[in-house]
Short mmCIF file of C-alpha atoms and ligand atoms in Angstrom, two decimals:
data_model
loop_
_atom_site.label_atom_id
_atom_site.label_comp_id
_atom_site.label_asym_id
_atom_site.label_seq_id
_atom_site.Cartn_x
_atom_site.Cartn_y
_atom_site.Cartn_z
CA MET A 1 65.33 123.91 97.92
CA SER A 2 65.90 125.70 94.64
CA PHE A 3 69.01 127.75 94.23
CA ALA A 4 66.83 130.76 93.33
CA ASN A 5 65.50 130.57 96.88
CA VAL A 6 69.02 130.49 98.27
CA VAL A 7 69.94 133.54 96.23
CA HIS A 8 66.84 135.34 97.46
CA PHE A 9 67.60 134.48 101.11
CA LEU A 10 71.17 135.76 100.72
CA GLU A 11 69.91 139.06 99.36
CA LYS A 12 67.59 139.43 102.31
CA ILE A 13 70.22 138.94 104.95
CA ALA A 14 73.07 140.73 103.16
CA PRO A 15 72.50 144.04 105.02
CA LEU A 16 72.71 142.26 108.40
CA ALA A 17 76.05 140.74 107.45
CA LYS A 18 77.14 144.18 106.09
CA LEU A 19 78.18 142.72 102.82
CA SER A 20 78.73 144.79 99.68
CA LYS A 21 76.94 144.14 96.39
CA LYS A 22 80.15 142.72 94.98
CA GLU A 23 80.61 140.35 97.93
CA ILE A 24 77.01 139.14 97.72
CA THR A 25 77.33 138.44 93.96
CA LEU A 26 80.48 136.48 94.67
CA LEU A 27 78.74 134.41 97.37
CA GLN A 28 75.89 133.67 94.98
CA THR A 29 78.12 132.33 92.27
CA PRO A 30 79.50 128.75 92.27
CA ASP A 31 83.14 128.48 91.18
CA ARG A 32 82.46 125.49 88.90
CA ILE A 33 79.66 123.15 87.85
CA LEU A 34 80.98 119.84 86.55
CA LYS A 35 78.57 117.50 84.72
CA ALA A 36 78.79 114.02 83.24
CA GLU A 37 76.66 111.15 82.12
CA LEU A 38 77.48 107.80 83.72
CA THR A 39 76.60 104.63 81.86
CA VAL A 40 75.88 101.40 83.75
CA ASN A 41 74.51 98.35 81.92
CA GLY A 42 73.47 100.53 78.95
CA LYS A 43 71.51 102.96 81.17
CA LYS A 44 72.58 106.62 81.50
CA TYR A 45 72.59 108.59 84.73
CA PRO A 46 73.23 112.36 84.95
CA ALA A 47 75.98 113.16 87.45
CA TYR A 48 77.21 116.42 88.99
CA ARG A 49 79.96 117.90 91.10
CA VAL A 50 79.46 121.54 92.09
CA GLN A 51 82.50 123.27 93.50
CA PHE A 52 80.96 126.27 95.14
CA ASN A 53 83.66 128.18 97.00
CA ASN A 54 87.17 127.42 98.21
CA ALA A 55 88.22 130.69 99.77
CA ARG A 56 88.60 129.01 103.21
CA GLY A 57 90.12 125.70 102.01
CA PRO A 58 89.58 122.77 99.62
CA TYR A 59 85.99 122.09 98.48
CA LYS A 60 84.30 119.61 100.78
CA GLY A 61 81.00 117.80 100.63
CA GLY A 62 79.15 114.56 100.09
CA ILE A 63 77.79 112.80 96.99
CA ARG A 64 74.09 112.03 96.91
CA TYR A 65 72.33 109.23 95.00
CA HIS A 66 68.65 110.06 94.59
CA PRO A 67 66.08 110.10 91.77
CA GLU A 68 65.38 113.81 92.41
CA VAL A 69 69.02 114.96 92.21
CA SER A 70 69.34 117.92 89.81
CA GLU A 71 71.99 120.52 88.98
CA ASP A 72 69.97 123.10 90.82
CA GLU A 73 69.65 121.04 93.99
CA VAL A 74 73.32 120.09 94.04
CA THR A 75 74.20 123.79 93.68
CA SER A 76 72.10 124.67 96.76
CA LEU A 77 73.67 121.82 98.69
CA ALA A 78 77.20 122.93 97.64
CA PHE A 79 76.40 126.43 98.85
CA TRP A 80 75.23 125.08 102.20
CA MET A 81 78.45 123.13 102.57
CA THR A 82 80.43 126.35 102.09
CA VAL A 83 78.39 127.96 104.91
CA LYS A 84 78.52 124.85 107.11
CA THR A 85 82.30 124.58 107.05
CA ALA A 86 82.53 128.31 107.97
CA VAL A 87 80.03 127.95 110.83
CA THR A 88 82.15 125.27 112.45
CA ASP A 89 85.47 126.93 111.52
CA LEU A 90 86.81 124.00 109.48
CA PRO A 91 89.59 124.79 107.01
CA PHE A 92 87.40 123.81 104.04
CA GLY A 93 85.25 125.38 101.40
CA GLY A 94 82.05 123.82 100.06
CA GLY A 95 81.14 121.46 97.25
CA LYS A 96 78.58 118.74 96.60
CA GLY A 97 78.02 115.88 94.22
CA GLY A 98 75.05 113.89 93.08
CA VAL A 99 73.80 111.29 90.65
CA THR A 100 70.15 111.21 89.47
CA VAL A 101 69.46 107.57 90.20
CA ASP A 102 67.25 105.41 92.38
CA PRO A 103 69.96 103.29 94.06
CA LYS A 104 67.33 100.87 95.33
CA LYS A 105 66.81 99.74 91.73
CA LEU A 106 70.50 98.82 91.25
CA ASN A 107 72.18 95.63 92.32
CA GLN A 108 75.51 95.66 94.23
CA LYS A 109 77.53 95.27 91.05
CA GLU A 110 75.75 98.12 89.27
CA LEU A 111 76.08 100.32 92.34
CA GLU A 112 79.82 99.71 92.42
CA GLU A 113 80.13 100.37 88.70
CA LEU A 114 78.17 103.65 89.06
CA SER A 115 80.43 104.74 91.91
CA ARG A 116 83.61 103.97 90.05
CA ALA A 117 82.26 105.70 86.93
CA TYR A 118 81.56 108.82 89.03
CA VAL A 119 85.23 108.99 90.05
CA ARG A 120 86.47 108.34 86.48
CA ALA A 121 84.29 111.24 85.32
CA PHE A 122 85.47 113.81 87.87
CA TYR A 123 88.79 112.63 89.35
CA LYS A 124 90.92 115.29 87.65
CA ASN A 125 89.03 117.95 89.61
CA LEU A 126 89.06 116.04 92.91
CA GLY A 127 91.85 115.33 95.39
CA PRO A 128 92.97 115.57 99.07
CA ASP A 129 93.89 119.23 98.66
CA THR A 130 91.40 120.16 96.00
CA ASP A 131 87.96 118.69 96.61
CA ILE A 132 87.19 115.92 99.13
CA PRO A 133 83.95 113.93 98.69
CA ALA A 134 82.02 112.09 101.44
CA PRO A 135 78.73 110.23 101.94
CA ASP A 136 75.31 111.89 101.71
CA VAL A 137 71.76 110.60 101.09
CA TYR A 138 71.91 106.89 100.06
CA THR A 139 75.72 106.74 99.80
CA THR A 140 77.62 104.58 102.31
CA PRO A 141 81.09 103.89 103.65
CA GLU A 142 81.31 100.92 101.24
CA ILE A 143 80.67 103.27 98.32
CA MET A 144 83.39 105.61 99.65
CA GLY A 145 85.73 102.57 99.67
CA TRP A 146 85.06 101.84 95.99
CA MET A 147 85.55 105.45 95.08
CA LEU A 148 88.85 105.59 96.96
CA ASP A 149 90.06 102.45 95.19
CA GLU A 150 89.13 103.85 91.78
CA TYR A 151 90.85 107.16 92.53
CA GLN A 152 94.05 105.41 93.65
CA LYS A 153 94.04 103.23 90.54
CA LEU A 154 93.63 106.26 88.30
CA THR A 155 96.32 108.36 90.01
CA GLY A 156 98.68 105.51 90.93
CA LYS A 157 99.03 106.97 94.43
CA LYS A 158 97.84 105.94 97.88
CA ALA A 159 95.59 108.81 98.96
CA PRO A 160 93.23 107.97 101.85
CA ALA A 161 92.60 111.70 102.41
CA PHE A 162 90.88 111.89 99.00
CA ILE A 163 87.58 110.88 100.52
CA THR A 164 85.96 110.78 103.99
CA GLY A 165 83.35 108.54 105.53
CA LYS A 166 85.41 105.50 104.51
CA PRO A 167 85.24 102.15 106.31
CA LEU A 168 87.60 102.04 109.33
CA GLU A 169 89.93 99.50 107.66
CA LEU A 170 90.56 101.90 104.79
CA GLY A 171 91.48 104.85 107.02
CA GLY A 172 88.03 105.96 108.18
CA SER A 173 87.58 107.68 111.50
CA LYS A 174 85.96 106.31 114.59
CA VAL A 175 82.60 107.98 115.31
CA ARG A 176 82.13 109.11 111.68
CA ASP A 177 79.18 106.68 111.28
CA ILE A 178 77.17 108.43 114.00
CA ALA A 179 78.80 111.88 113.71
CA THR A 180 75.85 113.76 112.10
CA ALA A 181 73.47 112.56 114.83
CA LEU A 182 75.95 113.03 117.67
CA GLY A 183 76.76 116.56 116.55
CA GLY A 184 73.01 117.21 116.53
CA VAL A 185 72.73 115.88 120.08
CA TYR A 186 75.40 118.31 121.29
CA ILE A 187 73.58 121.21 119.66
CA LEU A 188 70.22 120.11 121.04
CA GLU A 189 71.66 119.80 124.55
CA GLU A 190 73.09 123.30 124.40
CA ALA A 191 69.76 124.67 123.18
CA VAL A 192 67.86 122.83 125.89
CA LYS A 193 70.22 124.30 128.50
CA LYS A 194 69.89 127.85 127.17
CA THR A 195 66.13 127.86 126.81
CA GLY A 196 65.30 125.71 129.84
CA LEU A 197 63.01 123.48 127.74
CA LYS A 198 61.57 120.92 130.18
CA GLU A 199 59.49 118.50 128.09
CA LYS A 200 61.72 116.19 126.06
CA LYS A 201 59.28 114.55 123.62
CA VAL A 202 60.92 114.09 120.25
CA ALA A 203 59.51 113.31 116.78
CA ILE A 204 62.06 112.31 114.12
CA GLN A 205 61.33 112.29 110.40
CA GLY A 206 63.62 109.89 108.54
CA PHE A 207 65.23 106.70 109.73
CA GLY A 208 68.43 106.64 107.66
CA ASN A 209 71.93 107.18 109.06
CA ALA A 210 71.11 110.52 110.70
CA GLY A 211 67.53 109.86 111.92
CA MET A 212 68.06 106.34 113.23
CA ASN A 213 71.25 107.19 115.11
CA MET A 214 69.58 110.29 116.50
CA ALA A 215 66.63 108.25 117.80
CA GLN A 216 69.00 105.82 119.48
CA LEU A 217 71.28 108.48 121.01
CA LEU A 218 68.35 110.49 122.35
CA ALA A 219 66.57 107.44 123.76
CA GLU A 220 69.84 106.53 125.59
CA ARG A 221 69.95 110.03 127.02
CA GLY A 222 66.50 109.86 128.49
CA TYR A 223 64.49 111.66 125.82
CA THR A 224 61.08 110.22 124.93
CA VAL A 225 61.06 109.46 121.23
CA VAL A 226 57.32 109.58 120.39
CA ALA A 227 57.48 109.28 116.63
CA VAL A 228 59.78 108.14 113.82
CA SER A 229 59.24 107.57 110.08
CA ASP A 230 60.84 106.53 106.83
CA SER A 231 59.79 106.91 103.19
CA LYS A 232 56.90 104.43 103.71
CA GLY A 233 55.31 106.32 106.64
CA GLY A 234 55.61 106.71 110.39
CA ILE A 235 54.64 105.43 113.86
CA TYR A 236 53.57 107.28 116.96
CA ASP A 237 53.30 106.48 120.68
CA ALA A 238 52.77 109.35 123.12
CA ASP A 239 54.49 107.32 125.85
CA GLY A 240 57.61 106.75 123.80
CA LEU A 241 58.68 104.09 121.27
CA ASN A 242 61.11 101.28 122.10
CA ILE A 243 63.81 102.41 119.66
CA GLU A 244 65.91 99.22 119.91
CA GLU A 245 62.85 97.23 118.81
CA VAL A 246 61.99 99.67 116.06
CA MET A 247 65.54 99.38 114.77
CA LYS A 248 65.25 95.60 114.67
CA VAL A 249 62.03 95.90 112.65
CA LYS A 250 63.64 98.35 110.24
CA LYS A 251 66.59 96.01 109.75
CA THR A 252 64.54 92.85 109.17
CA LYS A 253 61.46 94.27 107.43
CA GLY A 254 62.93 97.29 105.66
CA THR A 255 60.52 99.85 107.15
CA VAL A 256 59.53 101.19 110.60
CA THR A 257 55.86 101.00 109.56
CA GLU A 258 55.98 97.21 110.17
CA TYR A 259 56.35 97.94 113.89
CA THR A 260 52.99 96.84 115.31
CA LYS A 261 53.02 98.30 118.85
CA ALA A 262 52.36 101.89 117.84
CA ALA A 263 49.82 103.92 115.86
CA LYS A 264 50.53 104.41 112.18
CA ILE A 265 50.87 108.01 110.98
CA SER A 266 51.86 109.64 107.72
CA ASN A 267 55.07 111.67 107.28
CA GLN A 268 52.92 114.78 107.20
CA GLU A 269 51.20 113.85 110.45
CA LEU A 270 54.59 113.26 112.10
CA LEU A 271 55.58 116.89 111.48
CA GLU A 272 52.38 118.10 113.19
CA SER A 273 52.35 115.46 115.96
CA GLY A 274 52.38 116.13 119.68
CA CYS A 275 56.06 116.68 120.58
CA SER A 276 58.30 119.42 121.98
CA ILE A 277 61.28 118.78 119.69
CA LEU A 278 60.88 118.08 115.98
CA ILE A 279 63.87 116.64 114.06
CA PRO A 280 63.51 116.52 110.25
CA SER A 281 66.22 114.08 109.17
CA ALA A 282 65.21 113.15 105.65
CA LEU A 283 64.88 115.36 102.60
CA SER A 284 64.46 119.09 101.98
CA GLY A 285 61.40 121.28 101.76
CA VAL A 286 59.15 119.31 104.17
CA ILE A 287 58.23 122.15 106.54
CA THR A 288 56.31 124.63 104.38
CA ASP A 289 53.88 127.57 104.69
CA LYS A 290 51.13 124.90 104.58
CA ASN A 291 52.11 123.13 107.82
CA ALA A 292 54.36 125.59 109.77
CA GLU A 293 51.35 126.97 111.70
CA LYS A 294 50.38 123.47 112.81
CA ILE A 295 53.75 122.44 114.18
CA LYS A 296 53.45 121.87 117.94
CA ALA A 297 57.15 121.58 118.72
CA LYS A 298 58.95 124.36 120.56
CA MET A 299 62.23 123.51 118.88
CA VAL A 300 63.15 122.25 115.42
CA LEU A 301 66.55 120.63 114.94
CA GLU A 302 67.37 120.32 111.22
CA LEU A 303 69.37 117.14 110.70
CA ALA A 304 68.38 117.07 107.03
CA ASN A 305 69.70 119.72 104.64
CA GLY A 306 67.11 122.40 103.84
CA PRO A 307 64.01 120.87 105.43
CA THR A 308 62.35 124.25 106.08
CA THR A 309 61.25 126.56 103.24
CA PRO A 310 62.00 130.29 103.69
CA GLU A 311 58.28 131.01 104.10
CA ALA A 312 57.91 128.37 106.82
CA ASP A 313 61.04 129.70 108.51
CA GLU A 314 59.41 133.11 108.88
CA ILE A 315 56.23 131.61 110.29
CA LEU A 316 58.18 129.57 112.86
CA TRP A 317 60.26 132.62 113.84
CA ALA A 318 57.10 134.66 114.35
CA ARG A 319 55.67 131.84 116.47
CA LYS A 320 58.87 131.78 118.53
CA VAL A 321 59.73 128.25 117.65
CA LEU A 322 63.51 127.96 117.92
CA VAL A 323 64.89 126.52 114.64
CA LEU A 324 68.39 125.07 114.97
CA PRO A 325 69.46 125.35 111.34
CA ASP A 326 70.99 122.58 109.22
CA ILE A 327 74.21 124.52 108.68
CA LEU A 328 74.88 124.07 112.40
CA ALA A 329 72.67 121.14 113.51
CA ASN A 330 74.00 118.61 111.01
CA ALA A 331 77.55 119.88 110.79
CA GLY A 332 78.76 116.97 112.98
CA GLY A 333 79.18 114.85 109.84
CA VAL A 334 81.53 117.18 108.06
CA THR A 335 83.31 117.98 111.32
CA VAL A 336 84.28 114.34 111.86
CA SER A 337 85.08 114.19 108.12
CA TYR A 338 87.64 116.91 108.83
CA PHE A 339 89.04 114.87 111.72
CA GLU A 340 89.25 111.86 109.42
CA TRP A 341 91.07 113.90 106.74
CA ALA A 342 93.49 115.27 109.38
CA GLN A 343 94.19 111.75 110.72
CA ASN A 344 94.87 110.53 107.16
CA LYS A 345 97.20 113.43 106.42
CA ASN A 346 99.22 112.85 109.60
CA ASP A 347 99.03 109.05 109.52
CA GLU A 348 97.21 108.99 112.85
CA SER A 349 94.32 107.05 114.34
CA TRP A 350 92.41 108.80 117.12
CA SER A 351 90.46 107.06 119.87
CA GLU A 352 86.70 107.15 120.01
CA GLN A 353 86.90 109.28 123.13
CA LYS A 354 89.21 111.83 121.50
CA VAL A 355 86.98 112.17 118.42
CA LYS A 356 83.86 112.65 120.56
CA LYS A 357 85.53 115.20 122.79
CA LYS A 358 86.82 117.24 119.84
CA LEU A 359 83.44 117.04 118.10
CA GLN A 360 81.70 118.32 121.22
CA GLU A 361 84.15 121.19 121.55
CA LYS A 362 83.61 122.22 117.89
CA MET A 363 79.79 122.01 118.10
CA VAL A 364 79.49 123.83 121.42
CA SER A 365 81.82 126.58 120.32
CA ALA A 366 79.90 127.09 117.06
CA PHE A 367 76.61 127.10 118.98
CA GLN A 368 77.91 129.70 121.46
CA GLN A 369 79.20 132.03 118.73
CA ILE A 370 75.80 131.96 117.05
CA TRP A 371 73.93 132.31 120.37
CA ASP A 372 75.90 135.51 121.11
CA GLU A 373 75.08 136.90 117.69
CA PHE A 374 71.40 135.87 118.09
CA SER A 375 70.92 137.35 121.53
CA ASP A 376 69.97 140.80 120.21
CA GLU A 377 66.66 139.14 119.23
CA LYS A 378 66.54 141.07 115.96
CA LYS A 379 67.38 138.05 113.87
CA SER A 380 66.47 134.40 113.91
CA PHE A 381 69.02 131.80 115.02
CA ARG A 382 69.39 130.74 111.36
CA THR A 383 70.04 134.31 110.25
CA ALA A 384 72.60 134.74 113.05
CA ALA A 385 74.41 131.58 111.85
CA TYR A 386 74.48 132.86 108.25
CA VAL A 387 75.67 136.35 109.29
CA LEU A 388 78.63 134.84 111.13
CA ALA A 389 79.50 132.37 108.37
CA LEU A 390 79.11 134.81 105.46
CA LYS A 391 81.40 137.30 107.20
CA LYS A 392 84.06 134.61 107.55
CA ILE A 393 83.77 133.58 103.87
CA ALA A 394 83.81 137.17 102.64
CA ALA A 395 86.94 137.89 104.76
CA ALA A 396 88.68 134.84 103.26
CA GLU A 397 87.64 135.99 99.76
CA LYS A 398 89.22 139.40 100.42
CA ASN A 399 92.45 137.69 101.46
CA LYS A 400 92.40 135.59 98.33
CA ILE A 401 92.04 138.64 96.17
CA LYS A 402 94.85 140.43 98.04
CA ASN A 403 97.15 137.43 97.70
CA LYS A 404 96.53 137.33 93.96
CA SER A 405 97.36 140.97 93.38
N1 LIG B 1 76.95 114.88 103.52
C1 LIG B 1 77.24 115.46 104.75
C2 LIG B 1 76.74 116.86 104.84
O1 LIG B 1 75.83 117.28 104.15
C3 LIG B 1 78.72 115.31 105.12
C4 LIG B 1 79.67 115.99 104.20
C5 LIG B 1 81.12 115.66 104.48
O2 LIG B 1 81.42 114.96 105.40
O3 LIG B 1 81.96 116.20 103.70
O4 LIG B 1 77.18 117.64 105.65
#
């Protein structure tokens, strides 16, 4: 989503959050936009790190590798991280990074070189108490490992808390690999409880880290996953897909569309398919004013960042479709990133059970706070989440200003 849209949305909800003009301007302005050009094998790739706001703690957010990455998109994503960490009460601000590259066109060596070049370009502005990167679209634990190594070489210090989403052997946290999906499951289960939704037919767009783990976790919990997709297209079976088999096909053949026991559908058809819960888990801007009327789901859980355009959001709200917004629904990733950071800082290693329990507590408590705010029925669940988060950020900003004077 363009940052202009974000700014517009903020202006619209400012009165509900009772924010002054000055506060709104502040929340619309990133602290710092860092840019570089990374060279790998003679080719140049634009790279960004946007540090949006650190009133509540160090900047925090992933690094995305994608051909469509732009300064504008990274700025929106950095803003959302600021809101996301406030929604879940993590002691962090928000930032985001990105490189405009198609990582599928690079070999392992080039990918490593690009990742190390990213750290060399920005490391002076990053650090365990300044700005802590993590994975995002098409970036992996292995990439986090290379970045950590490069950072430690440059600074001459051991600093596992510099980056989260690392492999376990390098100080990563248990559960971080499935955290985005698991956090989403906890939110979905709360929403199902509150609304009494009976039919549990799920369609999931995207079969990357978030989408695939979500499909597996929900199938294990007795949901019927009727549709999944990846960038090549989707598959649909009204009686439910065998997710274990679909995962095998994805691993061996590279795409879910090679699965032969279900009907083939397009990504567009998946969004409008017969299901009660729709889970966009890929890229932004897929639910628009063109298809929002046709969505059959009663609930939309946004595992992707920004999958619903503001126009579509209004249509869904008017149609009483409950949208569980990205800033809450996919906050499981950054929440376990916080646990990872805390473990690194205190030289601890928590059990799987402990991480899951703490994640559930965080997600349920954030959900409940928003549900209470939402219950007046005057604002959408998304608006309620923003109102709460923006108030927290504005309060921290005030404190910052006071402490300075
Ligand atoms: N990239 C994830 C997100 O958008 C995780 C960020 C993090 O762990 O810092 O929330």
